[in-house]
Coordinates of C-alpha atoms in Angstrom, one line a residue:
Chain A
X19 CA 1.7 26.9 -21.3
X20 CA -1.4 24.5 -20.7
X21 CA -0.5 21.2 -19.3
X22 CA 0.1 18.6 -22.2
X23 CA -3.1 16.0 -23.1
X24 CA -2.4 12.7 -22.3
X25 CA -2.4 11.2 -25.9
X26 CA 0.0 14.3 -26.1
X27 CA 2.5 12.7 -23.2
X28 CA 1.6 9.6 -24.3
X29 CA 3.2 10.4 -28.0
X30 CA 6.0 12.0 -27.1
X31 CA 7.3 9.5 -24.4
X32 CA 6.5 6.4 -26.1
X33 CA 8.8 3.7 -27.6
X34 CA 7.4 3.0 -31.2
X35 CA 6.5 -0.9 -31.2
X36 CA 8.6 -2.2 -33.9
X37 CA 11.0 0.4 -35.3
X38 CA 14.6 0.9 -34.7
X39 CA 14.9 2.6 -31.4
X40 CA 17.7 4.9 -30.4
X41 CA 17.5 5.3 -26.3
X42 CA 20.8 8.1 -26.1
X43 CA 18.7 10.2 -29.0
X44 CA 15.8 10.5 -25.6
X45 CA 16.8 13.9 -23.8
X46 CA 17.3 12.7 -20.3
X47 CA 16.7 16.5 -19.2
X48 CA 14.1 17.1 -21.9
X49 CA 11.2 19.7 -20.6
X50 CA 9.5 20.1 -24.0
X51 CA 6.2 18.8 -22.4
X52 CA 6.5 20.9 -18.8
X53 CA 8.8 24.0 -19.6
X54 CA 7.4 25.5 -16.4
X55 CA 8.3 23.4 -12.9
X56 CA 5.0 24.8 -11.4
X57 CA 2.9 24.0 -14.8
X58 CA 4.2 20.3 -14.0
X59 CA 3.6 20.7 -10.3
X60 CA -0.1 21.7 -11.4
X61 CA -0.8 18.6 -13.0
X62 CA 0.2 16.4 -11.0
X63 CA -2.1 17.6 -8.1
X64 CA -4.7 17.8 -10.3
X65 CA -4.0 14.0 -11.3
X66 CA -3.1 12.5 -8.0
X67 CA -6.3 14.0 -7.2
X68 CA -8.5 11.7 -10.4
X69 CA -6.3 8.6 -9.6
X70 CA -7.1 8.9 -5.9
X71 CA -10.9 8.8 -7.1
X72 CA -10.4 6.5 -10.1
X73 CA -8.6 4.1 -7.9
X74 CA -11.4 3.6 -5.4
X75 CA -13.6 2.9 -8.5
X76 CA -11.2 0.2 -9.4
X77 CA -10.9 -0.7 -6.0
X78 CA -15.4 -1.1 -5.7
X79 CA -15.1 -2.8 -8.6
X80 CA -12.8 -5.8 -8.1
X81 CA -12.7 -6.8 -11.8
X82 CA -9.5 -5.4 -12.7
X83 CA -6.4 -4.2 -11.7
X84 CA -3.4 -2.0 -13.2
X85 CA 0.3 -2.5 -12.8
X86 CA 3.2 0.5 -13.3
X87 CA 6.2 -1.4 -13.3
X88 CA 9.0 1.6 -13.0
X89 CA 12.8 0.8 -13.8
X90 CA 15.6 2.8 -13.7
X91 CA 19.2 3.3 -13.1
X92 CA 19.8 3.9 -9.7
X93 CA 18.9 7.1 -8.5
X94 CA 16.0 7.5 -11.7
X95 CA 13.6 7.6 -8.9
X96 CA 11.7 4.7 -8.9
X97 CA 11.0 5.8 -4.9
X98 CA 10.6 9.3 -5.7
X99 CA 8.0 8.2 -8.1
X100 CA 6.1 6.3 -5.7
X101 CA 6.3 8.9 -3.0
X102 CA 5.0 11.5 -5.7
X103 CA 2.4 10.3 -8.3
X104 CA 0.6 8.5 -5.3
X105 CA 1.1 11.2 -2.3
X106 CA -2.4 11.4 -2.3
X107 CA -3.9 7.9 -2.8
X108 CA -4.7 6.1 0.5
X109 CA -3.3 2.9 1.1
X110 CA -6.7 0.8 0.3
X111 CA -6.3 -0.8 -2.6
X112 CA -2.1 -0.2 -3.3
X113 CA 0.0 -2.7 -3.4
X114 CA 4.0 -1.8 -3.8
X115 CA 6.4 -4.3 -4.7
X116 CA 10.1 -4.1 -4.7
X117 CA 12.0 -6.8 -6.2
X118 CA 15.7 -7.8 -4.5
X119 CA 17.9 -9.8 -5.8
X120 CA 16.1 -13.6 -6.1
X121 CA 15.8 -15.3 -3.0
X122 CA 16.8 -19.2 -3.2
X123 CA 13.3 -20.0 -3.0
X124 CA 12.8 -17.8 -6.0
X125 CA 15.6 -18.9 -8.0
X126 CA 14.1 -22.4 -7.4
X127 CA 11.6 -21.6 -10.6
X128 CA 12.1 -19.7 -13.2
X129 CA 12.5 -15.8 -13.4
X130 CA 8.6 -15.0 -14.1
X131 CA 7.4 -17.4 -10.6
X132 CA 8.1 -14.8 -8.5
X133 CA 6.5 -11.9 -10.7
X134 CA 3.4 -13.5 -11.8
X135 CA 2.7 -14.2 -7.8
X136 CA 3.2 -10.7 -7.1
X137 CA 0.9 -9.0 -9.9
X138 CA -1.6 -6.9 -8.3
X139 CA -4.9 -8.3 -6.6
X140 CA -8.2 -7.8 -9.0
X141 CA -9.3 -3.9 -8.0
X142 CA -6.0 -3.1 -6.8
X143 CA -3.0 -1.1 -8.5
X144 CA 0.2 -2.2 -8.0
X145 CA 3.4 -1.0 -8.1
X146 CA 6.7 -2.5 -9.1
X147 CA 9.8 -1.3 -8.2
X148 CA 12.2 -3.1 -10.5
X149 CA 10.6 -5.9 -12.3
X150 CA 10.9 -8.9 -14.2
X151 CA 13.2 -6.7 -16.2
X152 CA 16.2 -6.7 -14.2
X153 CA 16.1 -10.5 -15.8
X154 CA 17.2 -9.0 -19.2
X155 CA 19.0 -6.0 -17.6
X156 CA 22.0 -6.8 -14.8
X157 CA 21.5 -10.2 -15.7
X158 CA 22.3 -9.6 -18.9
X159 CA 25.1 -6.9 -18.0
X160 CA 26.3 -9.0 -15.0
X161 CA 26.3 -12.4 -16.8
X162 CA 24.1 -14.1 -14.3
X163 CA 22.4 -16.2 -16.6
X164 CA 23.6 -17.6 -20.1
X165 CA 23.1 -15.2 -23.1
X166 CA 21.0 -17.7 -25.1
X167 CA 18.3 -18.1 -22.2
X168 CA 18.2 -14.0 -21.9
X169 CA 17.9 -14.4 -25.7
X170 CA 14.7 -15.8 -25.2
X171 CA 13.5 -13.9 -22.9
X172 CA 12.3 -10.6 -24.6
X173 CA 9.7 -12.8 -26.3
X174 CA 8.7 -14.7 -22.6
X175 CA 7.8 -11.5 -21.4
X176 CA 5.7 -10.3 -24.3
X177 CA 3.8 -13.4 -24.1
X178 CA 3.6 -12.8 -20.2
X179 CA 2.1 -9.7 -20.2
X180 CA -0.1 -10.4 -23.0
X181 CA -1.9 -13.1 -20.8
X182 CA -1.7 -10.2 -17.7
X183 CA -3.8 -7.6 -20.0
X184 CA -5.7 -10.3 -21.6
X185 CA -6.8 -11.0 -17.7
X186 CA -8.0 -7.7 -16.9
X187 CA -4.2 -6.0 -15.8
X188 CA -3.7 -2.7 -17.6
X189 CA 0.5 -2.4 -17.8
X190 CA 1.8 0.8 -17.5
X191 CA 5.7 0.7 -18.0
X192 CA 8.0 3.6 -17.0
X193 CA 11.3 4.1 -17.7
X194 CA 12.8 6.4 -15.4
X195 CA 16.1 7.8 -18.4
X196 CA 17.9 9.7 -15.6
X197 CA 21.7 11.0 -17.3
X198 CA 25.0 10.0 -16.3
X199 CA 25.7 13.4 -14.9
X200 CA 23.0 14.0 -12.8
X201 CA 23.2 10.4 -11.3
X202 CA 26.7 11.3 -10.1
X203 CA 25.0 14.5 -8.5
X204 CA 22.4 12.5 -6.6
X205 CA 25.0 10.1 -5.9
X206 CA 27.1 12.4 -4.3
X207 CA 23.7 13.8 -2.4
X208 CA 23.4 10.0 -0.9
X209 CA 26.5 10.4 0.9
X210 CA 26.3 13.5 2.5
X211 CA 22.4 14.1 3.5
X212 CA 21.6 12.5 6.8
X213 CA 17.9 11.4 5.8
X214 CA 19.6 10.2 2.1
X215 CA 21.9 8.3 3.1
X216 CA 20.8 5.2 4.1
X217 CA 19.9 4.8 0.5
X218 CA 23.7 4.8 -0.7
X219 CA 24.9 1.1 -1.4
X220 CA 28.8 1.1 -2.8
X221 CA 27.7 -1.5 -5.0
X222 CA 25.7 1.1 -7.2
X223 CA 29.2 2.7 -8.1
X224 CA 30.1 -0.5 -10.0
X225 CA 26.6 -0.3 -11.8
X226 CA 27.7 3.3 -12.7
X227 CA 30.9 2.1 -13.7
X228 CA 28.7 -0.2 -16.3
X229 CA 26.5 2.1 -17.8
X230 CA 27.1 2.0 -21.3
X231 CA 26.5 -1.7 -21.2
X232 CA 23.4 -1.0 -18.8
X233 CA 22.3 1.5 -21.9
X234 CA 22.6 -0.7 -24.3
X235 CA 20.9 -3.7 -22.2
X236 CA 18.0 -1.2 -21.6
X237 CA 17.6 -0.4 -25.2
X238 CA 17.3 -3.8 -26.6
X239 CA 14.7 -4.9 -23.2
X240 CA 12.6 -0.9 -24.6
X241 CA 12.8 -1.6 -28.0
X242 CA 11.9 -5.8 -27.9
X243 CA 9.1 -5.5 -25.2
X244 CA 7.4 -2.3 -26.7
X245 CA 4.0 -4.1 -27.7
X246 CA 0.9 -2.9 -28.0
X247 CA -0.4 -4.5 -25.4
X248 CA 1.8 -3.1 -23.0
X249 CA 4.0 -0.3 -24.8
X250 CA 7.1 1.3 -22.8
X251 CA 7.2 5.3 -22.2
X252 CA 10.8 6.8 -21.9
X253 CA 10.5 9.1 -19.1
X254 CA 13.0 12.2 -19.1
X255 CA 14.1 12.3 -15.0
X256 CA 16.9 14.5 -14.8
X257 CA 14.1 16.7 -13.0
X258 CA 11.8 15.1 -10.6
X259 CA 9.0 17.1 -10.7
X260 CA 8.2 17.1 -14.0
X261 CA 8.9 13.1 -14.3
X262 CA 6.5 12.6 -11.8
X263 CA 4.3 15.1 -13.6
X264 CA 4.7 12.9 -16.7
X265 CA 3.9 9.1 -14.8
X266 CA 0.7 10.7 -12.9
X267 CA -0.3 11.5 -16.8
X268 CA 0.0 8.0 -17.9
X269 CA -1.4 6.4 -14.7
X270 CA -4.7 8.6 -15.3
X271 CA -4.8 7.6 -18.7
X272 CA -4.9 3.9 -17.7
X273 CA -7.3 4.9 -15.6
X274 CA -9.4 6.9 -17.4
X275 CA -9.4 4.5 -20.7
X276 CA -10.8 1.3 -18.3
X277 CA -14.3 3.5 -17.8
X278 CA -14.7 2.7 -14.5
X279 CA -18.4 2.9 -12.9
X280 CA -19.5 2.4 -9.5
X281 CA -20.6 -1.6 -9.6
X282 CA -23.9 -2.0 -9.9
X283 CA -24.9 -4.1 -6.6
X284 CA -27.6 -6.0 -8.2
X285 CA -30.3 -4.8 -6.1
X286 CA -32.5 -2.1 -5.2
X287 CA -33.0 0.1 -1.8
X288 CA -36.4 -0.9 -1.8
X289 CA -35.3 -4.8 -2.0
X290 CA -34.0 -4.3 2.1
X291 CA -35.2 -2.8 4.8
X292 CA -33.0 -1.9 7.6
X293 CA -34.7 -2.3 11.4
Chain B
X1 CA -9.9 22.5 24.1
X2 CA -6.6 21.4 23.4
X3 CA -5.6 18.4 21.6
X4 CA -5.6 15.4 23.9
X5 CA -2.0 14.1 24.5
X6 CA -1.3 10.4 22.9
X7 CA -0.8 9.1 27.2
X8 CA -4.6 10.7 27.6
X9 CA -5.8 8.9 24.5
X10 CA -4.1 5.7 25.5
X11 CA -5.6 5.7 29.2
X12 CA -9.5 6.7 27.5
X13 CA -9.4 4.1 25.0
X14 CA -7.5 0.7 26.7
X15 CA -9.1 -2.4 27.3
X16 CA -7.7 -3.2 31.0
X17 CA -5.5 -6.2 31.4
X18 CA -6.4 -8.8 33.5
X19 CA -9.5 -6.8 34.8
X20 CA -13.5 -7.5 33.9
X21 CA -14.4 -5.3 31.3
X22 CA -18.3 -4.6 30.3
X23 CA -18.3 -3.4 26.7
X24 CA -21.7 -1.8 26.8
X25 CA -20.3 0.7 29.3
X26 CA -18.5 2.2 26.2
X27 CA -20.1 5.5 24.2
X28 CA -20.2 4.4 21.5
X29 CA -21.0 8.5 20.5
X30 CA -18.3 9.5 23.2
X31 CA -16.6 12.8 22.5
X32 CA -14.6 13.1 25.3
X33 CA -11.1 13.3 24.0
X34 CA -12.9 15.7 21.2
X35 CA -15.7 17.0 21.6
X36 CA -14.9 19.8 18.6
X37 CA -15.1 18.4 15.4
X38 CA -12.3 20.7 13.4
X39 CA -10.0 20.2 16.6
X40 CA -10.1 16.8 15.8
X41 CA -9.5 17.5 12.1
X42 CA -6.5 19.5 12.9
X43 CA -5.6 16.8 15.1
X44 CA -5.6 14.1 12.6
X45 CA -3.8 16.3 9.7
X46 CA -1.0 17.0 12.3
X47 CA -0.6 13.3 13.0
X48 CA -0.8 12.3 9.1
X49 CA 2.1 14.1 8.3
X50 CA 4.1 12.5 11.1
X51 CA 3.3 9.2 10.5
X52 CA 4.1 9.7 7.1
X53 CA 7.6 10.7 8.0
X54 CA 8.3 7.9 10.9
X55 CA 6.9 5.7 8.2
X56 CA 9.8 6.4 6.0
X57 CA 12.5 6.1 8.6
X58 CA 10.7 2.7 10.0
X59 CA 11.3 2.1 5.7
X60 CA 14.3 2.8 5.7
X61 CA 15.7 1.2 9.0
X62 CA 14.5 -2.1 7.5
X63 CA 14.3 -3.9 11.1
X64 CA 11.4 -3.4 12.9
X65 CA 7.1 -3.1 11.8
X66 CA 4.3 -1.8 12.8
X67 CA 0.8 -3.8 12.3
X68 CA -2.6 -2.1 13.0
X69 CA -5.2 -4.5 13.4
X70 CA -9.0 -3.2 12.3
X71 CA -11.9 -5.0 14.2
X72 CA -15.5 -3.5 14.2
X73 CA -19.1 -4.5 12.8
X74 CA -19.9 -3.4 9.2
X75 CA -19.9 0.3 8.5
X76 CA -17.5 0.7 11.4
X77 CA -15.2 2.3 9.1
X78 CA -12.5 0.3 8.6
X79 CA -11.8 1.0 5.3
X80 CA -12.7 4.8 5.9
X81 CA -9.9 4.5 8.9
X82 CA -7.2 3.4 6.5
X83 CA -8.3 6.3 4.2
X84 CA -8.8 8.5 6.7
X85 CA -5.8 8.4 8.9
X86 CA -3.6 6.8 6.5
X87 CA -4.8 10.1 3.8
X88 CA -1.0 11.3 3.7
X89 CA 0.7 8.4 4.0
X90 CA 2.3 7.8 0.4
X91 CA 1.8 4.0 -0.5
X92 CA 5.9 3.0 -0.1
X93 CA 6.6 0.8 3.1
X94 CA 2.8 0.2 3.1
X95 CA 0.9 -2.9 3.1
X96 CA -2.8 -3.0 3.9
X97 CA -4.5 -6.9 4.2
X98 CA -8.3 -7.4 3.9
X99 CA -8.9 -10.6 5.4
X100 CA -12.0 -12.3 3.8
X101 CA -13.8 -16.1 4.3
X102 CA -10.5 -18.0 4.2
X103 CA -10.0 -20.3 0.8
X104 CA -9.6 -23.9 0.7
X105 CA -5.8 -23.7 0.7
X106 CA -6.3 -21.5 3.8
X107 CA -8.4 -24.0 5.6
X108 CA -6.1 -26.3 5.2
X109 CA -4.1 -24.7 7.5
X110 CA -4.4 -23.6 11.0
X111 CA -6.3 -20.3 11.8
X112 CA -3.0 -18.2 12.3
X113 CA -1.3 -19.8 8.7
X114 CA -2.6 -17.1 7.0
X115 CA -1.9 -14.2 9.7
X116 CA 1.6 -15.3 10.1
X117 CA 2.0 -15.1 6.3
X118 CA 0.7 -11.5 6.0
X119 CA 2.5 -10.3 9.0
X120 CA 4.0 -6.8 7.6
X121 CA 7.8 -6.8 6.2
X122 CA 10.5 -5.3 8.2
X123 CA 9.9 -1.3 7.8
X124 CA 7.0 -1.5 6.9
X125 CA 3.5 -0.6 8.1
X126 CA 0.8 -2.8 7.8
X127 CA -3.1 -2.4 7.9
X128 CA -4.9 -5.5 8.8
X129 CA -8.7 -5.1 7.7
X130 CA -10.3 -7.9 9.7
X131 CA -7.9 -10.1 11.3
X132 CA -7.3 -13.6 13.1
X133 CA -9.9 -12.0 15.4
X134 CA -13.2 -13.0 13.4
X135 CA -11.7 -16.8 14.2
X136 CA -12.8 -16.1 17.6
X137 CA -15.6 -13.4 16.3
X138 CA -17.6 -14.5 13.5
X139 CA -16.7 -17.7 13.8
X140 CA -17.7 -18.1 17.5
X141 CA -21.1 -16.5 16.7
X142 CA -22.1 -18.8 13.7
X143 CA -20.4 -22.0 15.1
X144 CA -18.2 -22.1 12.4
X145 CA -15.9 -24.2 14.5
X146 CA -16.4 -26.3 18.2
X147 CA -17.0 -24.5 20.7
X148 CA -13.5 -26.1 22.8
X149 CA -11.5 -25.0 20.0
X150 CA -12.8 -21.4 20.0
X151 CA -12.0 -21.7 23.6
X152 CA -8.0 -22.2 23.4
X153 CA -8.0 -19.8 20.5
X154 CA -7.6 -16.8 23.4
X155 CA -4.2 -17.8 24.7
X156 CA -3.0 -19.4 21.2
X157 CA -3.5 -15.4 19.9
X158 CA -2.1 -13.9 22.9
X159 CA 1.4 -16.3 22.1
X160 CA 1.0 -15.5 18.7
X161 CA 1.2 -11.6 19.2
X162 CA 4.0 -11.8 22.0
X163 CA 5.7 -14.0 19.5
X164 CA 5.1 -11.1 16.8
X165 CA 6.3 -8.3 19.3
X166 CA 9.1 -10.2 20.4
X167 CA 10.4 -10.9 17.2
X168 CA 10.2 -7.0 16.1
X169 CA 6.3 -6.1 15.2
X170 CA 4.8 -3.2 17.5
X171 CA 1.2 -3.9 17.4
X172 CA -1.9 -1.4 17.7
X173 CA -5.5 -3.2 18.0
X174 CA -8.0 -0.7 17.7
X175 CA -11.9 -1.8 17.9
X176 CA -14.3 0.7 16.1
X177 CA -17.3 0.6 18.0
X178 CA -20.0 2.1 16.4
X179 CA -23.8 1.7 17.9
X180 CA -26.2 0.0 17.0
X181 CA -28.1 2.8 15.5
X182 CA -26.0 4.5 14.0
X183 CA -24.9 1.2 11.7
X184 CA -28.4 1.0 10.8
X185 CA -28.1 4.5 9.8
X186 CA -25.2 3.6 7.7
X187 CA -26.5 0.0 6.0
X188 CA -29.3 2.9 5.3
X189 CA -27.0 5.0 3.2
X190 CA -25.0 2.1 1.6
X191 CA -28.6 1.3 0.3
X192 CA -29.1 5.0 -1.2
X193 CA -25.1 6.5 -2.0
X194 CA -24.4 5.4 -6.0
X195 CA -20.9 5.3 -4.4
X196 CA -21.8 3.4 -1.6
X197 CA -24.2 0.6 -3.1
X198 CA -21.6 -1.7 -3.9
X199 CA -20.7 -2.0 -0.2
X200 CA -24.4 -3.5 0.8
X201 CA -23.8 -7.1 0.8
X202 CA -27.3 -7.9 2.3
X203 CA -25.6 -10.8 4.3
X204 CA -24.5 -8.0 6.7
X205 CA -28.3 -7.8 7.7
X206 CA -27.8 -11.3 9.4
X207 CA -25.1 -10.3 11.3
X208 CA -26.8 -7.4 12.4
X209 CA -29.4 -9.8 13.7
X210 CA -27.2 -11.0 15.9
X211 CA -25.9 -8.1 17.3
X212 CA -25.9 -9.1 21.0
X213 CA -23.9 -12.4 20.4
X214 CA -21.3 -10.3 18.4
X215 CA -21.0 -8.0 21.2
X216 CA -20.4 -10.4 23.6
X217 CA -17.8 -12.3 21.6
X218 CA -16.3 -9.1 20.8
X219 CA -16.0 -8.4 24.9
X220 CA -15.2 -11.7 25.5
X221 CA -12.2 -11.1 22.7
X222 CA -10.9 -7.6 23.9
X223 CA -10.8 -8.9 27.6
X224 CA -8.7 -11.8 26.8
X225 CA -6.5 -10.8 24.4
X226 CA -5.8 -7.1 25.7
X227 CA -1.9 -8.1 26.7
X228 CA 0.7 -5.7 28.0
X229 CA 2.3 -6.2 24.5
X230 CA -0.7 -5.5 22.6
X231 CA -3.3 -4.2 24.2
X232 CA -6.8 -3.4 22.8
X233 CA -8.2 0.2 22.6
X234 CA -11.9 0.3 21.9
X235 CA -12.9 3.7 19.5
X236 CA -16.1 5.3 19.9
X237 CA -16.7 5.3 15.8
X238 CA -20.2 7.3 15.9
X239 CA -18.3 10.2 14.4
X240 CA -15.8 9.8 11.5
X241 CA -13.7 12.5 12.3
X242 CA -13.3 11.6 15.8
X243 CA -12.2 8.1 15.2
X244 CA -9.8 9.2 12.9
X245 CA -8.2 11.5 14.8
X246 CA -8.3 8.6 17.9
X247 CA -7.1 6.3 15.9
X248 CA -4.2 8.6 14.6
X249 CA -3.4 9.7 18.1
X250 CA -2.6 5.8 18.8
X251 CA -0.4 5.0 15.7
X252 CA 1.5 7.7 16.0
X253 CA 2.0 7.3 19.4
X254 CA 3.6 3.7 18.2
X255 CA 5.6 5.1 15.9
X256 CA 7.4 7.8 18.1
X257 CA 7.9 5.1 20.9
X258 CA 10.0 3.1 18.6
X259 CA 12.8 6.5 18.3
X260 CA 13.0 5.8 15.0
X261 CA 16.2 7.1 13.3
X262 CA 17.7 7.5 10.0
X263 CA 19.8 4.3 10.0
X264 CA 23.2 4.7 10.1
X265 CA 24.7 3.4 6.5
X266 CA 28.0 2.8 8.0
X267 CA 30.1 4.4 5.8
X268 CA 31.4 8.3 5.6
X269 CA 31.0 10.4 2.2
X270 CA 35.1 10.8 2.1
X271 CA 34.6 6.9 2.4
X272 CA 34.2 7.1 -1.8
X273 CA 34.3 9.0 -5.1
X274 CA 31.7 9.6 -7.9
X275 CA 33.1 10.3 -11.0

């Protein structure tokens, strides 16, 4: 099996901008595009490997910047996902954010404040873990905020990101579509392994005890905020390798399609001369 | 030769409290600690894989950081340190701060405003890339503010930092000294390298030109401000590899003093079901 193109990935993980959209028809454990775990594992070496390179462009260049906003039910591997597409980009130039529950500062202005200060840095990539999409996700399934403001907000966030990409941020969004079954698995891994278990908070189990509702709020958030600008990918995680395989696709793709160069300095060697 | 243990590395490279301290006396081209190259390759590659595994407990306790602070001249490799040592460190519980000129919102602040405000989060790492330093570097050369204020800036860091420590940060100040040749050697290449051109900021040229003031402020600075709590360690940075593998040597070193465990969640796995 030869590794999949990236249009390839690209069309079979993205959700169409404007149709219906039907999230449980997406295979959670789907390995049409890396049958073989070490095909996947082959890929993404190969690709951490360009978007270490790529990002130092980006990084020279200081005009631009991408952002990968991953979301995710608990356990998707929104860490995993960090930890693996980017094992082998240094630090320069990276920027992770992970977004709590608001502060009180933060719920002092409205839901986008907080996001909009946090985008990445021109020349850097940024990461979010979570996003201004847990605004029309537990918020919505929670009830934090009225349903007619979350009514408005699919369209907020359209218009937000199109000024983001119209500034120079290239928006890569993952959705880590992790199953029902194999979240209880990992779960269950969270309380037993000693270097997991920090990461086990009870309050997950009432998020688990909500998915359907969580399912539904993620399809509408997919379906509504699917733009051309900034399009969603549905990324099958019930195996971590080949998810990450499938992200470090898509990050060199946004990568590769911004052409970076080597800035031109504006001067010559022979314009200096070094004593 | 064996690797040089992180004590030896410590007692080579510290700036003595309290003690005069002639800069000059420093090799700049020392390779005492390693004078084979690939041992300090091996060196380095066994450190970045342990600070990338401290790094994730420190991430995971949540209650403690670690801050490196970068000082040098140009081409000292500052930015090659934090891709060099920092090769294997996957970007989560990361955070790496270039300090530039400050801005007008930052001047209208004192100095340490914008230090304090990119001190590192709890569990995480950060990278400082210049620092609150050039306020008593750059700035003391250039007369960029009067000389009595420079003057109390020595004791005003050296609360800061024990404020920092105090309050949970584990500092490591490391001081790339690279010669004076050898950076001429390097502005050479930045002029040449396609990859390198966009570094040449031919302002760097006047600083060179005052090389002996910088190295005096930089003595002046390392004497003053090398504290029990944070201490400075001066790396010869003629070679890469070496400084690297120094450098490494001294983070890790921070890391392992801080017995970093897995956190303790506080519940057992009997404590709940997944269903």
């Amino acid at each position: 099996m030869p590794i999949p193109s990236i249009s390839q990935v690209r069309r079979t993980l993205i959700v169409p901008h404007g149709k219906p959209f039907d999230l449980a028809a997406r295979d959670t454990g789907d390995r049409s595009l890396f049958e073989d775990k070490e095909n996947a594992k082959t890929s993404l070496k190969k690709d951490a490997a360009v978007i270490n390179e790529l990002k130092d462009r980006l990084y020279a260049g200081k005009k631009r910047s991408v952002l990968v906003v991953l979301q995710g039910m608990d356990t998707a591997g929104k860490s995993g996902t960090i930890k693996g597409v980017f094992a082998d980009t240094t630090p320069l130039g990276m920027e992770v954010k992970a977004f709590k529950a608001p502060s009180t500062n933060e719920l002092a202005r409205d839901y986008l404040w907080r996001v909009h200060d946090a985008v990445p840095r021109k020349g850097h990539i940024g990461i979010f873990d979570r996003s201004h999409y847990e605004d029309v996700l537990v918020v919505k399934v929670r009830g934090f905020a009225p349903p007619e403001a979350i009514a408005e907000r699919y369209a907020q966030i359209n218009a937000f990101e199109k000024h983001l990409t119209e500034n120079g941020v290239v928006i890569v969004k993952c959705m880590l579509n992790v199953g029902y079954a194999e979240q209880g698995i990992r779960l269950q891994e969270r309380l037993i392994e000693p270097h997991k278990r920090w990461k086990f908070n009870p309050a997950d189990l009432e998020d688990r005890a909500l998915w359907s509702d969580f399912m539904a709020a993620y399809e509408t958030a997919l379906s509504r905020c699917s733009t051309r600008h900034a399009p969603w990918y549905v990324i099958p995680s019930d195996s971590r390798s080949r998810r990450n395989a499938m992200i470090a696709r898509l990050v060199r793709g946004a990568l590769e399609d911004m052409d970076l160069e080597w800035p031109d300095p504006g001067h010559d060697a022979g314009d200096f001369t070094i004593v």
